[in-house]
């Protein structure tokens, strides 16, 4: 279960929360997109919210593989080699052509070596006390709610899809011989998107030490059944925002491995 601590006073407490939140987000996405069968999930609780959590299932090699990739991602987070890296789960339909994708889920992590990170991408630094446990808890629950709303409204994926997971990080701050468990050296080839892509900024969760941002890229036609009210960037009940990839992301991808 994801239990929110009364105080996030150490980087390790923050890291544990970020890892659990990542597990919940990936599990919710793959569950609601119908990528793995019901047997590949258990039920857990995030505060009082019931969520599905992916688990190793001997009858579903794909879910077992994704769990192993997640553990490799945790290793990269724990090693603290890179102050910023991105995890991408890409969905494709032709096993022989993994570079042509039909959907992608982006998870961007950031932390600092020298102390708390307060506002990711913001020039307005404020006092550490501005991020409380209540802020982190509220943002976490809102993020999961946003994922549920979006995934339940998207048109279905094709019946047979494949997944690949990629980690992008900076070479100059990562040992040249380091590869997270379950991963191998990759070529940073570009990807081709089937159809017309649309970029969705789902949300972000800050702690005093970390920031997790979640974005989704999907085929524009899958948005046809989405209630347009949930795409408004407002203080209203609905939480999603359509956006283009910004320059910051493009520059980071150019520099990343």
Tab-separated table of C-alpha atoms in Angstrom:
chain	number	residue	atom	x	y	z
A	1	UNK	CA	0.000	0.000	0.000
A	2	UNK	CA	1.108	3.581	-0.586
A	3	UNK	CA	1.149	5.258	2.797
A	4	UNK	CA	1.878	8.961	2.833
A	5	UNK	CA	4.327	9.831	5.634
A	6	UNK	CA	3.528	12.683	7.987
A	7	UNK	CA	6.804	14.289	7.015
A	8	UNK	CA	9.199	13.774	4.119
A	9	UNK	CA	12.414	14.798	5.801
A	10	UNK	CA	14.940	12.555	4.030
A	11	UNK	CA	15.758	11.836	0.418
A	12	UNK	CA	15.219	8.116	1.054
A	13	UNK	CA	11.644	8.715	2.236
A	14	UNK	CA	11.023	10.787	-0.873
A	15	UNK	CA	12.573	8.172	-3.155
A	16	UNK	CA	10.420	5.401	-1.685
A	17	UNK	CA	7.287	7.434	-2.313
A	18	UNK	CA	8.335	8.262	-5.885
A	19	UNK	CA	9.043	4.599	-6.664
A	20	UNK	CA	5.677	3.499	-5.293
A	21	UNK	CA	3.906	6.251	-7.187
A	22	UNK	CA	5.631	5.147	-10.396
A	23	UNK	CA	4.469	1.568	-9.785
A	24	UNK	CA	0.885	2.749	-9.292
A	25	UNK	CA	0.954	4.945	-12.403
A	26	UNK	CA	2.414	2.264	-14.699
A	27	UNK	CA	0.019	-0.326	-13.291
A	28	UNK	CA	-3.036	1.914	-13.755
A	29	UNK	CA	-2.079	2.728	-17.327
A	30	UNK	CA	-1.413	-0.852	-18.415
A	31	UNK	CA	-4.528	-2.115	-16.602
A	32	UNK	CA	-6.907	0.457	-18.049
A	33	UNK	CA	-5.413	0.095	-21.539
A	34	UNK	CA	-6.031	-3.666	-21.375
A	35	UNK	CA	-2.403	-4.575	-22.025
A	36	UNK	CA	-2.253	-7.454	-19.522
A	37	UNK	CA	-4.984	-9.786	-18.195
A	38	UNK	CA	-6.705	-9.328	-14.857
A	39	UNK	CA	-4.590	-12.106	-13.328
A	40	UNK	CA	-1.459	-9.949	-13.728
A	41	UNK	CA	-2.719	-7.440	-11.151
A	42	UNK	CA	-3.355	-7.351	-7.446
A	43	UNK	CA	-5.435	-4.800	-5.553
A	44	UNK	CA	-3.720	-2.337	-3.236
A	45	UNK	CA	-4.644	0.938	-1.615
A	46	UNK	CA	-3.260	4.412	-2.082
A	47	UNK	CA	-4.542	6.228	0.940
A	48	UNK	CA	-8.234	5.215	0.696
A	49	UNK	CA	-8.205	4.748	-3.071
A	50	UNK	CA	-8.243	1.194	-4.435
A	51	UNK	CA	-5.721	0.728	-7.256
A	52	UNK	CA	-4.485	-2.165	-9.380
A	53	UNK	CA	-0.806	-3.063	-9.057
A	54	UNK	CA	1.084	-5.077	-11.649
A	55	UNK	CA	2.729	-8.244	-10.359
A	56	UNK	CA	4.754	-11.139	-11.671
A	57	UNK	CA	2.396	-13.755	-13.114
A	58	UNK	CA	3.777	-17.062	-14.349
A	59	UNK	CA	0.932	-17.228	-16.845
A	60	UNK	CA	1.757	-13.798	-18.253
A	61	UNK	CA	5.446	-13.462	-19.207
A	62	UNK	CA	4.871	-9.907	-20.397
A	63	UNK	CA	3.830	-8.631	-16.973
A	64	UNK	CA	6.791	-10.415	-15.384
A	65	UNK	CA	9.121	-8.735	-17.860
A	66	UNK	CA	7.666	-5.290	-17.176
A	67	UNK	CA	8.065	-5.811	-13.418
A	68	UNK	CA	11.753	-6.650	-13.998
A	69	UNK	CA	12.182	-3.512	-16.095
A	70	UNK	CA	10.604	-1.488	-13.302
A	71	UNK	CA	13.136	-2.905	-10.850
A	72	UNK	CA	15.911	-1.835	-13.224
A	73	UNK	CA	14.424	1.651	-13.287
A	74	UNK	CA	14.383	1.664	-9.473
A	75	UNK	CA	18.082	0.765	-9.515
A	76	UNK	CA	18.807	3.765	-11.730
A	77	UNK	CA	16.821	6.034	-9.403
A	78	UNK	CA	18.544	4.624	-6.334
A	79	UNK	CA	22.051	4.989	-7.794
A	80	UNK	CA	21.470	8.726	-8.141
A	81	UNK	CA	23.879	8.975	-11.057
A	82	UNK	CA	21.820	11.384	-13.065
A	83	UNK	CA	19.968	14.455	-11.785
A	84	UNK	CA	17.368	14.046	-14.504
A	85	UNK	CA	16.191	11.120	-16.541
A	86	UNK	CA	13.174	10.012	-18.468
A	87	UNK	CA	11.458	6.633	-18.596
A	88	UNK	CA	9.396	5.935	-21.692
A	89	UNK	CA	7.076	2.975	-22.220
A	90	UNK	CA	6.364	2.730	-25.932
A	91	UNK	CA	3.505	0.718	-27.427
A	92	UNK	CA	3.865	-0.671	-30.948
A	93	UNK	CA	1.875	-3.055	-33.119
A	94	UNK	CA	4.477	-4.734	-35.335
A	95	UNK	CA	7.043	-6.869	-33.448
A	96	UNK	CA	9.577	-6.433	-36.249
A	97	UNK	CA	9.253	-2.632	-36.149
A	98	UNK	CA	9.476	-1.307	-32.569
A	99	UNK	CA	10.407	2.167	-33.828
A	100	UNK	CA	6.897	2.765	-35.189
A	101	UNK	CA	4.773	3.393	-32.117
A	102	UNK	CA	1.079	3.929	-31.503
A	103	UNK	CA	1.177	5.242	-27.921
A	104	UNK	CA	3.820	6.338	-25.425
A	105	UNK	CA	3.862	7.012	-21.677
A	106	UNK	CA	6.564	9.379	-20.405
A	107	UNK	CA	7.762	9.584	-16.792
A	108	UNK	CA	10.304	12.283	-16.088
A	109	UNK	CA	12.233	12.335	-12.809
A	110	UNK	CA	14.370	15.083	-11.384
A	111	UNK	CA	16.297	15.538	-8.154
A	112	UNK	CA	19.349	17.437	-7.025
A	113	UNK	CA	22.597	16.270	-5.461
A	114	UNK	CA	22.824	19.341	-3.256
A	115	UNK	CA	19.449	19.444	-1.600
A	116	UNK	CA	15.737	19.750	-2.162
A	117	UNK	CA	14.383	20.556	-5.575
A	118	UNK	CA	11.432	22.862	-5.266
A	119	UNK	CA	10.073	23.934	-8.617
A	120	UNK	CA	11.003	21.815	-11.587
A	121	UNK	CA	11.451	24.122	-14.558
A	122	UNK	CA	10.595	27.221	-12.576
A	123	UNK	CA	12.842	30.202	-12.012
A	124	UNK	CA	10.915	31.224	-8.913
A	125	UNK	CA	12.645	29.339	-6.129
A	126	UNK	CA	10.840	29.503	-2.830
A	127	UNK	CA	11.388	28.228	0.655
A	128	UNK	CA	11.561	24.452	1.216
A	129	UNK	CA	8.548	24.644	3.512
A	130	UNK	CA	6.353	25.435	0.499
A	131	UNK	CA	6.192	21.722	-0.342
A	132	UNK	CA	4.447	19.918	2.473
A	133	UNK	CA	3.396	16.299	2.783
A	134	UNK	CA	-0.155	17.492	2.250
A	135	UNK	CA	0.908	19.045	-1.072
A	136	UNK	CA	2.619	15.826	-2.163
A	137	UNK	CA	-0.341	13.687	-1.130
A	138	UNK	CA	-2.845	15.941	-2.902
A	139	UNK	CA	-0.751	15.974	-6.091
A	140	UNK	CA	-0.270	12.184	-5.993
A	141	UNK	CA	-3.967	11.417	-5.655
A	142	UNK	CA	-4.813	13.968	-8.349
A	143	UNK	CA	-2.258	12.433	-10.718
A	144	UNK	CA	-3.759	8.955	-10.332
A	145	UNK	CA	-7.251	10.377	-10.780
A	146	UNK	CA	-6.142	12.118	-13.984
A	147	UNK	CA	-4.645	8.871	-15.303
A	148	UNK	CA	-7.910	7.038	-14.597
A	149	UNK	CA	-10.001	9.741	-16.301
A	150	UNK	CA	-7.809	9.834	-19.401
A	151	UNK	CA	-7.322	6.078	-19.809
A	152	UNK	CA	-11.024	5.362	-19.367
A	153	UNK	CA	-11.905	7.901	-22.061
A	154	UNK	CA	-9.377	6.939	-24.745
A	155	UNK	CA	-10.466	4.617	-27.538
A	156	UNK	CA	-8.976	1.113	-27.165
A	157	UNK	CA	-5.558	0.074	-28.371
A	158	UNK	CA	-5.311	-2.577	-31.115
A	159	UNK	CA	-5.780	-6.135	-29.839
A	160	UNK	CA	-2.165	-7.265	-30.138
A	161	UNK	CA	0.451	-4.785	-28.979
A	162	UNK	CA	4.048	-4.959	-27.802
A	163	UNK	CA	5.838	-2.848	-25.201
A	164	UNK	CA	9.353	-1.592	-24.883
A	165	UNK	CA	10.818	0.452	-22.036
A	166	UNK	CA	13.602	2.975	-22.562
A	167	UNK	CA	15.584	5.031	-20.067
A	168	UNK	CA	17.142	8.283	-21.225
A	169	UNK	CA	19.845	9.891	-19.097
A	170	UNK	CA	22.925	12.072	-19.315
A	171	UNK	CA	26.188	10.345	-20.281
A	172	UNK	CA	28.513	12.784	-18.554
A	173	UNK	CA	27.209	12.065	-15.049
A	174	UNK	CA	26.650	8.314	-15.451
A	175	UNK	CA	29.494	5.734	-15.420
A	176	UNK	CA	30.144	4.561	-18.974
A	177	UNK	CA	29.834	0.891	-17.986
A	178	UNK	CA	26.565	1.281	-16.057
A	179	UNK	CA	23.441	-0.314	-17.443
A	180	UNK	CA	20.398	-0.713	-15.191
A	181	UNK	CA	19.530	-4.394	-14.548
A	182	UNK	CA	17.445	-5.732	-17.441
A	183	UNK	CA	18.583	-2.982	-19.829
A	184	UNK	CA	21.229	-2.777	-22.525
A	185	UNK	CA	22.976	0.026	-24.365
A	186	UNK	CA	20.581	1.625	-26.812
A	187	UNK	CA	20.676	3.693	-29.937
A	188	UNK	CA	18.690	6.887	-29.593
A	189	UNK	CA	16.866	6.385	-32.867
A	190	UNK	CA	13.894	8.554	-33.561
A	191	UNK	CA	10.458	6.993	-33.549
A	192	UNK	CA	7.708	7.160	-36.114
A	193	UNK	CA	4.209	7.693	-34.796
A	194	UNK	CA	1.296	5.891	-36.405
A	195	UNK	CA	-1.256	8.499	-37.344
A	196	UNK	CA	-1.301	12.022	-35.912
A	197	UNK	CA	0.072	12.242	-32.352
A	198	UNK	CA	-1.408	14.358	-29.597
A	199	UNK	CA	0.591	15.229	-26.481
A	200	UNK	CA	-1.085	15.229	-23.074
A	201	UNK	CA	0.449	16.686	-19.964
A	202	UNK	CA	-1.174	14.510	-17.310
A	203	UNK	CA	0.374	15.949	-14.169
A	204	UNK	CA	3.279	16.206	-11.787
A	205	UNK	CA	4.056	15.374	-8.176
A	206	UNK	CA	6.619	17.348	-6.158
A	207	UNK	CA	8.331	16.291	-2.951
A	208	UNK	CA	11.029	18.279	-1.141
A	209	UNK	CA	13.630	16.174	-3.003
A	210	UNK	CA	12.087	14.904	-6.242
A	211	UNK	CA	9.719	15.764	-9.031
A	212	UNK	CA	7.804	13.248	-11.135
A	213	UNK	CA	6.083	14.423	-14.331
A	214	UNK	CA	3.788	12.214	-16.398
A	215	UNK	CA	2.893	12.750	-20.052
A	216	UNK	CA	1.041	10.625	-22.581
A	217	UNK	CA	1.334	10.649	-26.355
A	218	UNK	CA	-1.487	8.959	-28.213
A	219	UNK	CA	-3.112	8.897	-31.633
A	220	UNK	CA	-5.390	11.882	-32.110
A	221	UNK	CA	-8.351	9.764	-33.276
A	222	UNK	CA	-8.378	7.980	-29.906
A	223	UNK	CA	-9.373	11.298	-28.385
A	224	UNK	CA	-12.618	11.528	-30.357
A	225	UNK	CA	-14.695	10.117	-27.507
A	226	UNK	CA	-12.986	12.172	-24.827
A	227	UNK	CA	-15.202	14.768	-23.216
A	228	UNK	CA	-13.606	18.046	-24.270
A	229	UNK	CA	-14.231	19.507	-20.819
A	230	UNK	CA	-11.476	17.342	-19.382
A	231	UNK	CA	-8.953	19.004	-21.657
A	232	UNK	CA	-9.348	22.439	-20.130
A	233	UNK	CA	-6.454	23.899	-18.184
A	234	UNK	CA	-8.439	25.397	-15.351
A	235	UNK	CA	-9.096	25.173	-11.644
A	236	UNK	CA	-12.259	23.212	-12.372
A	237	UNK	CA	-12.897	19.597	-11.501
A	238	UNK	CA	-11.155	18.253	-14.519
A	239	UNK	CA	-7.564	18.048	-14.685
A	240	UNK	CA	-6.033	17.413	-18.067
A	241	UNK	CA	-4.340	19.716	-20.494
A	242	UNK	CA	-3.431	19.263	-24.138
A	243	UNK	CA	-0.024	20.603	-25.057
A	244	UNK	CA	2.729	20.370	-27.617
A	245	UNK	CA	6.162	19.064	-26.679
A	246	UNK	CA	7.949	22.105	-25.353
A	247	UNK	CA	11.438	23.269	-26.208
A	248	UNK	CA	12.804	22.109	-22.855
A	249	UNK	CA	11.844	18.509	-23.634
A	250	UNK	CA	13.252	18.682	-27.146
A	251	UNK	CA	16.603	19.997	-25.929
A	252	UNK	CA	16.825	17.381	-23.192
A	253	UNK	CA	16.135	14.572	-25.660
A	254	UNK	CA	18.946	15.808	-27.881
A	255	UNK	CA	21.397	15.627	-24.962
A	256	UNK	CA	20.223	12.334	-23.567
A	257	UNK	CA	21.509	8.814	-24.091
